[in-house]
């Protein structure tokens, strides 16, 4: 989470491109801030679209909204890095730009919490859940818990911050309730995997899938009775038999 009015370091770290002027870096940061503002508006539209038809493809629409939110925070982190690496010539602009970034960051946190609460309050009442809901909700649950950490910042102190924290916890409880209603997809892999909620899923592939890794290979093979002859190899099919050819054979055919 970005700090409010961060103190300036005695010396700015070297910029990635030392040939760039302070004006060019200022335009770069301003462009990033404008892009963040545009992403904030786009995410609001995606959240509204997800709430319009929750029961029919609503989860897929919500995932488009949550991906845009994650892209926003990734770009916000990059913008903060650019501000931290700004030269001393931008001293008068760093504080206003940092304040603008923090406001955008806070607006997105609030928008994500409110949009997620509006969606999952309705989605938790959907009767027929599509296949894969358990796994998709597990991914969204991790995203909610990551953004929930932002609300522990001193920036969100007070009654407003407490209400957002309570709402984020309620969203996580709603997602867990949905996940409890539908079983996870079977695991067809070769090794056990970890499910969205941290549970160990055993693979269903092969007759020894229920055994721990390495145990299936150690099982002794079933012994064949001594008086039973070994099975005969299948007779080759002349139409599909593969013969090795040599140059001498081609010369004989020509003669």
Short mmCIF file of C-alpha atoms in Angstrom, two decimals:
data_model
loop_
_atom_site.label_atom_id
_atom_site.label_comp_id
_atom_site.label_asym_id
_atom_site.label_seq_id
_atom_site.Cartn_x
_atom_site.Cartn_y
_atom_site.Cartn_z
CA UNK A 1 0.00 0.00 0.00
CA UNK A 2 1.33 3.46 -0.84
CA UNK A 3 2.37 5.69 2.04
CA UNK A 4 0.83 9.08 2.63
CA UNK A 5 3.35 11.86 2.00
CA UNK A 6 6.40 9.56 1.86
CA UNK A 7 9.65 11.19 2.98
CA UNK A 8 12.19 11.91 0.31
CA UNK A 9 15.42 9.96 0.39
CA UNK A 10 18.71 11.87 0.56
CA UNK A 11 19.59 10.73 -2.96
CA UNK A 12 17.32 9.36 -5.65
CA UNK A 13 18.17 5.86 -6.93
CA UNK A 14 19.50 5.60 -10.47
CA UNK A 15 16.75 5.63 -13.04
CA UNK A 16 16.40 2.71 -15.49
CA UNK A 17 17.28 5.06 -18.35
CA UNK A 18 19.69 7.79 -17.20
CA UNK A 19 19.36 9.59 -20.55
CA UNK A 20 15.75 10.60 -19.91
CA UNK A 21 15.07 14.13 -18.74
CA UNK A 22 12.92 15.15 -15.80
CA UNK A 23 10.22 16.38 -18.19
CA UNK A 24 10.08 13.00 -19.92
CA UNK A 25 9.72 11.19 -16.61
CA UNK A 26 7.04 13.62 -15.54
CA UNK A 27 5.06 12.88 -18.70
CA UNK A 28 5.54 9.14 -18.15
CA UNK A 29 4.15 9.27 -14.62
CA UNK A 30 1.29 11.52 -15.72
CA UNK A 31 0.45 9.04 -18.49
CA UNK A 32 0.44 6.18 -15.98
CA UNK A 33 -1.92 8.12 -13.71
CA UNK A 34 -4.30 8.81 -16.60
CA UNK A 35 -4.22 5.14 -17.55
CA UNK A 36 -5.06 4.16 -13.98
CA UNK A 37 -8.01 6.55 -14.01
CA UNK A 38 -9.27 4.99 -17.25
CA UNK A 39 -8.92 1.48 -15.79
CA UNK A 40 -10.89 2.59 -12.74
CA UNK A 41 -13.79 3.64 -14.97
CA UNK A 42 -13.59 0.46 -17.03
CA UNK A 43 -13.68 -1.74 -13.94
CA UNK A 44 -16.81 0.06 -12.75
CA UNK A 45 -18.52 -0.80 -16.03
CA UNK A 46 -17.38 -4.43 -15.80
CA UNK A 47 -18.72 -4.70 -12.24
CA UNK A 48 -22.08 -3.37 -13.37
CA UNK A 49 -22.17 -5.84 -16.26
CA UNK A 50 -21.43 -8.74 -13.90
CA UNK A 51 -24.33 -7.78 -11.63
CA UNK A 52 -26.86 -7.49 -14.43
CA UNK A 53 -27.15 -11.25 -15.16
CA UNK A 54 -25.64 -13.09 -12.25
CA UNK A 55 -27.22 -16.49 -12.86
CA UNK A 56 -26.26 -16.75 -16.57
CA UNK A 57 -22.52 -16.43 -17.11
CA UNK A 58 -22.23 -14.00 -14.24
CA UNK A 59 -19.11 -15.56 -12.77
CA UNK A 60 -17.25 -15.24 -16.06
CA UNK A 61 -18.21 -11.56 -16.20
CA UNK A 62 -17.10 -11.04 -12.63
CA UNK A 63 -13.73 -12.61 -13.43
CA UNK A 64 -13.22 -10.02 -16.18
CA UNK A 65 -13.86 -7.36 -13.57
CA UNK A 66 -11.46 -8.91 -11.05
CA UNK A 67 -8.72 -9.29 -13.69
CA UNK A 68 -9.01 -5.61 -14.53
CA UNK A 69 -8.71 -4.81 -10.82
CA UNK A 70 -5.54 -6.91 -10.54
CA UNK A 71 -4.13 -5.18 -13.63
CA UNK A 72 -4.86 -1.85 -11.98
CA UNK A 73 -2.91 -2.71 -8.83
CA UNK A 74 0.00 -4.04 -10.88
CA UNK A 75 0.15 -0.76 -12.81
CA UNK A 76 -0.23 1.21 -9.57
CA UNK A 77 2.82 -0.58 -8.15
CA UNK A 78 4.79 0.32 -11.28
CA UNK A 79 3.72 3.95 -10.95
CA UNK A 80 4.89 3.99 -7.34
CA UNK A 81 8.27 2.69 -8.46
CA UNK A 82 8.52 5.50 -11.00
CA UNK A 83 7.68 8.03 -8.30
CA UNK A 84 10.30 6.59 -5.95
CA UNK A 85 12.90 6.83 -8.71
CA UNK A 86 11.97 10.39 -9.72
CA UNK A 87 14.89 12.86 -9.82
CA UNK A 88 15.28 15.83 -7.49
CA UNK A 89 14.13 18.18 -10.26
CA UNK A 90 10.59 16.82 -9.77
CA UNK A 91 10.52 17.58 -6.04
CA UNK A 92 7.53 19.91 -6.37
CA UNK A 93 5.52 17.36 -8.37
CA UNK A 94 6.23 14.17 -6.46
CA UNK A 95 3.93 14.88 -3.52
CA UNK A 96 0.88 15.87 -5.66
CA UNK A 97 1.39 12.86 -7.92
CA UNK A 98 1.77 10.55 -4.93
CA UNK A 99 -1.45 11.92 -3.45
CA UNK A 100 -3.25 11.38 -6.76
CA UNK A 101 -1.97 7.80 -6.91
CA UNK A 102 -3.11 7.07 -3.36
CA UNK A 103 -6.58 8.42 -4.11
CA UNK A 104 -6.88 6.25 -7.21
CA UNK A 105 -5.66 3.26 -5.20
CA UNK A 106 -8.21 3.88 -2.44
CA UNK A 107 -11.04 4.38 -4.93
CA UNK A 108 -10.24 1.05 -6.57
CA UNK A 109 -10.17 -0.76 -3.22
CA UNK A 110 -13.59 0.65 -2.36
CA UNK A 111 -14.94 -0.15 -5.82
CA UNK A 112 -13.67 -3.71 -5.68
CA UNK A 113 -15.20 -4.35 -2.25
CA UNK A 114 -18.55 -2.83 -3.19
CA UNK A 115 -18.65 -4.53 -6.61
CA UNK A 116 -17.70 -7.93 -5.17
CA UNK A 117 -20.25 -7.60 -2.37
CA UNK A 118 -23.02 -6.76 -4.84
CA UNK A 119 -22.15 -9.70 -7.07
CA UNK A 120 -21.60 -12.47 -4.54
CA UNK A 121 -24.64 -11.47 -2.49
CA UNK A 122 -26.71 -12.51 -5.52
CA UNK A 123 -24.45 -15.29 -6.80
CA UNK A 124 -24.61 -17.12 -3.46
CA UNK A 125 -28.37 -17.58 -4.04
CA UNK A 126 -28.03 -19.07 -7.53
CA UNK A 127 -29.47 -22.59 -7.49
CA UNK A 128 -27.68 -24.16 -10.48
CA UNK A 129 -23.92 -23.57 -10.36
CA UNK A 130 -21.81 -24.36 -13.43
CA UNK A 131 -19.04 -26.95 -13.48
CA UNK A 132 -15.74 -25.50 -12.32
CA UNK A 133 -17.33 -23.01 -9.93
CA UNK A 134 -15.34 -24.43 -7.03
CA UNK A 135 -12.01 -23.78 -8.74
CA UNK A 136 -12.97 -20.37 -10.15
CA UNK A 137 -14.27 -19.19 -6.80
CA UNK A 138 -11.05 -20.40 -5.19
CA UNK A 139 -9.06 -18.07 -7.44
CA UNK A 140 -11.37 -15.15 -6.64
CA UNK A 141 -11.18 -15.93 -2.93
CA UNK A 142 -7.40 -15.55 -2.99
CA UNK A 143 -7.83 -12.21 -4.78
CA UNK A 144 -10.26 -10.98 -2.14
CA UNK A 145 -7.92 -11.99 0.66
CA UNK A 146 -5.01 -10.17 -1.01
CA UNK A 147 -6.97 -6.95 -1.38
CA UNK A 148 -8.28 -7.39 2.17
CA UNK A 149 -4.69 -6.79 3.31
CA UNK A 150 -4.85 -3.25 1.90
CA UNK A 151 -7.59 -2.44 4.39
CA UNK A 152 -5.19 -2.98 7.31
CA UNK A 153 -3.24 0.11 6.22
CA UNK A 154 -3.59 3.22 8.44
CA UNK A 155 -5.11 4.96 5.44
CA UNK A 156 -8.33 3.02 6.11
CA UNK A 157 -8.68 3.82 9.78
CA UNK A 158 -12.00 5.03 11.12
CA UNK A 159 -15.57 3.90 10.64
CA UNK A 160 -15.29 3.77 6.85
CA UNK A 161 -12.31 1.44 7.03
CA UNK A 162 -14.00 -0.79 9.59
CA UNK A 163 -17.07 -1.08 7.37
CA UNK A 164 -14.90 -2.03 4.37
CA UNK A 165 -13.02 -4.66 6.39
CA UNK A 166 -16.29 -6.17 7.60
CA UNK A 167 -17.63 -6.18 4.04
CA UNK A 168 -14.50 -7.85 2.70
CA UNK A 169 -14.77 -10.57 5.35
CA UNK A 170 -18.43 -11.06 4.41
CA UNK A 171 -17.47 -11.47 0.74
CA UNK A 172 -14.91 -14.13 1.65
CA UNK A 173 -17.56 -15.98 3.69
CA UNK A 174 -19.99 -15.85 0.75
CA UNK A 175 -17.37 -17.28 -1.62
CA UNK A 176 -16.59 -20.10 0.82
CA UNK A 177 -20.31 -20.85 1.07
CA UNK A 178 -20.55 -21.17 -2.70
CA UNK A 179 -17.49 -23.44 -2.79
CA UNK A 180 -19.03 -25.70 -0.16
CA UNK A 181 -22.11 -26.22 -2.34
CA UNK A 182 -20.30 -27.70 -5.34
CA UNK A 183 -17.55 -30.35 -5.23
CA UNK A 184 -14.19 -29.72 -6.88
CA UNK A 185 -13.38 -31.17 -10.26
CA UNK A 186 -11.63 -34.59 -10.19
CA UNK A 187 -7.88 -34.55 -10.55
CA UNK A 188 -6.72 -36.50 -13.60
CA UNK A 189 -3.04 -35.69 -13.17
CA UNK A 190 -0.18 -38.01 -12.32
CA UNK A 191 0.61 -36.43 -8.95
CA UNK A 192 -1.59 -35.06 -6.14
CA UNK A 193 -2.46 -31.38 -6.41
CA UNK A 194 -3.43 -28.65 -3.98
CA UNK A 195 -6.99 -27.39 -4.29
CA UNK A 196 -8.09 -23.74 -4.05
CA UNK A 197 -8.66 -24.04 -0.30
CA UNK A 198 -5.39 -25.86 0.42
CA UNK A 199 -6.78 -29.38 0.42
CA UNK A 200 -4.80 -32.26 -1.11
CA UNK A 201 -6.52 -33.75 -4.15
CA UNK A 202 -5.55 -37.31 -5.08
CA UNK A 203 -5.32 -38.04 -8.82
CA UNK A 204 -7.83 -40.40 -10.37
CA UNK A 205 -5.52 -41.57 -13.15
CA UNK A 206 -4.62 -45.28 -13.02
CA UNK A 207 -5.61 -48.08 -10.63
CA UNK A 208 -3.09 -46.98 -7.97
CA UNK A 209 -4.13 -43.32 -7.89
CA UNK A 210 -5.30 -43.59 -4.29
CA UNK A 211 -1.78 -44.52 -3.14
CA UNK A 212 0.92 -41.99 -2.25
CA UNK A 213 3.48 -41.12 -4.94
CA UNK A 214 6.15 -43.84 -5.34
CA UNK A 215 4.11 -46.54 -3.60
CA UNK A 216 2.35 -47.75 -6.74
CA UNK A 217 5.63 -48.64 -8.44
CA UNK A 218 6.74 -50.63 -5.40
CA UNK A 219 3.76 -52.97 -5.43
CA UNK A 220 4.73 -56.51 -6.49
CA UNK A 221 3.36 -57.76 -9.77
CA UNK A 222 0.85 -60.61 -9.75
CA UNK A 223 2.69 -63.93 -10.19
CA UNK A 224 1.72 -66.17 -13.14
CA UNK A 225 1.17 -69.86 -12.37
CA UNK A 226 4.17 -72.04 -13.20
CA UNK A 227 2.23 -74.35 -15.57
CA UNK A 228 0.84 -71.49 -17.63
CA UNK A 229 2.86 -70.78 -20.78
CA UNK A 230 3.74 -67.18 -21.53
CA UNK A 231 1.35 -65.45 -23.92
CA UNK A 232 2.32 -65.70 -27.57
CA UNK A 233 3.14 -62.47 -29.33
CA UNK A 234 0.47 -61.29 -31.77
CA UNK A 235 1.00 -62.32 -35.38
CA UNK A 236 2.07 -59.45 -37.58
CA UNK A 237 -0.39 -58.16 -40.10
CA UNK A 238 1.14 -58.39 -43.61
CA UNK A 239 -0.65 -55.24 -44.69
CA UNK A 240 0.85 -53.21 -41.86
CA UNK A 241 4.21 -55.00 -41.50
CA UNK A 242 7.18 -52.65 -41.63
CA UNK A 243 10.14 -54.11 -43.53
CA UNK A 244 13.66 -52.74 -43.53
CA UNK A 245 14.81 -51.81 -47.02
CA UNK A 246 18.26 -51.38 -48.43
CA UNK A 247 19.74 -49.97 -51.63
CA UNK A 248 20.48 -53.51 -52.92
CA UNK A 249 16.79 -54.35 -52.87
CA UNK A 250 15.95 -51.36 -55.05
CA UNK A 251 18.66 -52.45 -57.55
CA UNK A 252 17.17 -55.97 -57.72
CA UNK A 253 13.71 -54.54 -58.43
CA UNK A 254 15.04 -52.47 -61.32
CA UNK A 255 16.65 -55.57 -62.94
#
